[in-house]
Amino acid sequence: MKHFTQFENKSLADRLIEKALAYKNNPRIDISKGLGKRVGCIFLNPSLRTRASTQIAAMNLGMEAIVMNMDKEGWALEMKEGAIMNKGTVEHIKDAAAVLGTYFDVLAVRAFPSLVDKKEDTEDYIFNQFIKYSGIPVVSLESAIRHPLQSLADMVTIQEHMLSGVKPKVVLTWAPHIKAIPHAVANSFAEWAVGCDYDLTITHPEGYELDEKFTKGATIEYDQNKALVGADFVYVKNWSAFNDYGKIHTTDPDWMLRESHFKNASGAKVMHCLPVRRNVELSDEVLDGQRSLVQKQAENRIYAAQAVLSMIIE
Amino acid sequence: MKHFTQFENKSLADRLIEKALAYKNNPRIDISKGLGKRVGCIFLNPSLRTRASTQIAAMNLGMEAIVMNMDKEGWALEMKEGAIMNKGTVEHIKDAAAVLGTYFDVLAVRAFPSLVDKKEDTEDYIFNQFIKYSGIPVVSLESAIRHPLQSLADMVTIQEHMLSGVKPKVVLTWAPHIKAIPHAVANSFAEWAVGCDYDLTITHPEGYELDEKFTKGATIEYDQNKALVGADFVYVKNWSAFNDYGKIHTTDPDWMLRESHFKNASGAKVMHCLPVRRNVELSDEVLDGQRSLVQKQAENRIYAAQAVLSMIIE
Amino acid sequence: MKHFTQFENKSLADRLIEKALAYKNNPRIDISKGLGKRVGCIFLNPSLRTRASTQIAAMNLGMEAIVMNMDKEGWALEMKEGAIMNKGTVEHIKDAAAVLGTYFDVLAVRAFPSLVDKKEDTEDYIFNQFIKYSGIPVVSLESAIRHPLQSLADMVTIQEHMLSGVKPKVVLTWAPHIKAIPHAVANSFAEWAVGCDYDLTITHPEGYELDEKFTKGATIEYDQNKALVGADFVYVKNWSAFNDYGKIHTTDPDWMLRESHFKNASGAKVMHCLPVRRNVELSDEVLDGQRSLVQKQAENRIYAAQAVLSMIIE
């Protein structure tokens, strides 16, 4: 594995999940593996879980992690080839990424989409500039279109809670939100759930269709109640429109999951990547109840990152 | 000791002071004690001494410290139970604290008061939400109403400079300031000085009475000159009004200590927690003279934090 | 070596260059040398390379580095002696630096000039306050008038690429920029290049004369084309006017180096400290071509810092 940016194949996903579970069982079993190796964690956007879990994952492998909050401690990066840099940007990504490539063994990069320039976001332009110019392995800490460490942690969590030998019914449901939110978590979850061979249904109001590139193999069902019937795992997430790019079409509160939504899925577990807007995306009763796996997902972020870093430095 | 949030009893305080002095004498004597243990340092407000001294204390114990400046690198936390989160707050404390509880062995939290909502501040609501939801030991790096690590460092400093066998006269004096300042340092100092069985006098202009909860056992004297007679240690600190909550009643410069204030306390040592507004709270001549213990207090912050962390992870 | 703030003498420079090259060859050869020692990295201004390379250098020596972004995580420092601190500054440098002096074995400080108060900048007032009040060795991470770690890395880079036994012709050329930029990099480069006994020519438009204190021993040539004839190394850098302090007199794009400038210096290597404004200071064709040493300079920042820290803690 050179970079970690997306779901590659089931065999690799299975190995990563297995490795993550092994680390969860014994976090410091590979404490010497990363000795003398450095990961640079580059944040172009805020973070809580991702920053902390990646640092902890690195420490558990004996690696050194250095965090750089480019937006706060550094300066604006120029992303365009051939730009005449006589405006606000101070350094070109091709120079900054190349330097970081000489400073670290691995880069871990967070770069959100603009939700304005659909072409640039869809090409994952900014994230890919780091890959193009750093010359070293790059791990996605959430790019414009994917959040694969989250999805790996989600797959680990499902594996821990599914009945063995039975293909679970997994539902990804859109939820209301007050802001325009990226598609990355939803895209990646769909990509990994289908890739891991789960029975995936995606439900959302009309107009919220995700990029078909990520939803191949999933069932699309516009009626949330129908989608939830018999669900084993319900993944809750808001995203803005993809076709009418970055727009909010509705904030219909009926889409917010409450206990009453689970009449036909009484044993369903509920997942969310956090941070969650309580009583907007998901009700307190669900989040604080027995269905919720959100804390377990967050904890598994450590071991997902540890499995990925471990495989990257091999 | 589960949490470290306040003065508990003289026996525990004595053990902490003794431990801090032992670490000062040999900072790395317990370098293996914290191996594999992690402290998450959560700052909702700025810091210089507290951030650095806590990191150093952790390092001296072989622990890993991860600093999170929530206000700068993260997002606004929702503190209210049952909130419908459709405004500026991005994540509920109950979710964030619970995640941090799975990531760390100890949390160290700085959460200043609003100085607006007296009830919330007085209950130490925000700080206590971290205790309630993290599920792990929490160390106060200054809460709305207390700054116990500062006070422990102050007690260590007094112990280093007092005559053995003589109960020292300690004076806590209000000082002018241009901004409305929290009560935490003054509250804690009073709590610890009385708890450690020192002879404490508190002096301030009328209207600056502290919460009686913290001043029990101390003498209140409105005349600063009278209060200073025979003082061995004079602790200088501004605070805003408590009764007329968060208000500034006076900035009378006569309350600023100069050398001329020490006519009847010629051997008195002067203390301040820093940062200090020079020539507003305290004159240059006092701060730069022989009375000043402010640098020793700051240095002892390391060993106070080290003693607390050491006892917490036992 | 007590502090590292400037070029001292050729003998010391040679030893630092040699040491840096030895570390580049084997970064962790002194991994136990700094055990238990701490460097506090104080940033009053943003940084990418300097922050990361200093942390890495410390790690390579087994030292602990703690970064403090005073501008973001702390508060405004008062620099004036005797100030009555009733305005925006929260802590006096004499208190803050003294505390840092008790917390660390070495301080590394970045403090840019105002480009407004020429006297204060020229005296390197803020940086020197850290030396005056911390009481411990201080390493410059760029002060108002010098950037010696950059220059040391530059000398290492020249040494790696020069023909042995031949004194290279080194040209420092002014380049256009849209903002008023400090003189520190240009000053230091001149100081070190002359000090290391290179043949230095400085070229810039009239009005951009540097402080003569730094340019003694160099040839000043106002015609860029003439200056470049036969150059082996061309160091590109913008700076604002020194005499007409902090002013921008011209942004004449003819001063931006393109391939066509190298007709009479076909083998010249091009250097820049980064960040570089592409197609304003230097053209893409030069930066992306074979002449460019900018990435090698950036990499050598690690080993320059490592050599300095290593010698400081000896």
PDB file of C-alpha atoms in Angstrom, chain C residues 174 177 205-209 239-252:
ATOM      1  CA  TRP C 174      16.761  41.428  -5.163  1.00  0.00           C
ATOM      2  CA  HIS C 177       7.318  41.206  -4.350  1.00  0.00           C
ATOM      3  CA  PRO C 205      17.540  48.521  -7.890  1.00  0.00           C
ATOM      4  CA  GLU C 206      18.767  51.815  -6.505  1.00  0.00           C
ATOM      5  CA  GLY C 207      17.082  52.590  -3.214  1.00  0.00           C
ATOM      6  CA  TYR C 208      17.233  48.987  -2.014  1.00  0.00           C
ATOM      7  CA  GLU C 209      20.672  49.230  -0.390  1.00  0.00           C
ATOM      8  CA  TRP C 239      13.429  42.901   0.645  1.00  0.00           C
ATOM      9  CA  SER C 240      11.899  46.296   1.281  1.00  0.00           C
ATOM     10  CA  ALA C 241      13.962  49.473   1.360  1.00  0.00           C
ATOM     11  CA  PHE C 242      16.248  49.886   4.344  1.00  0.00           C
ATOM     12  CA  ASN C 243      17.108  53.574   4.051  1.00  0.00           C
ATOM     13  CA  ASP C 244      13.559  54.650   3.278  1.00  0.00           C
ATOM     14  CA  TYR C 245      12.586  52.115   5.868  1.00  0.00           C
ATOM     15  CA  GLY C 246      10.051  49.431   4.949  1.00  0.00           C
ATOM     16  CA  LYS C 247       9.009  51.101   1.684  1.00  0.00           C
ATOM     17  CA  ILE C 248       8.402  49.452  -1.687  1.00  0.00           C
ATOM     18  CA  HIS C 249      10.061  51.516  -4.425  1.00  0.00           C
ATOM     19  CA  THR C 250       9.428  49.261  -7.380  1.00  0.00           C
ATOM     20  CA  THR C 251       7.968  45.929  -8.385  1.00  0.00           C
ATOM     21  CA  ASP C 252       9.696  45.998 -11.773  1.00  0.00           C
TER      22      ASP C 252
END
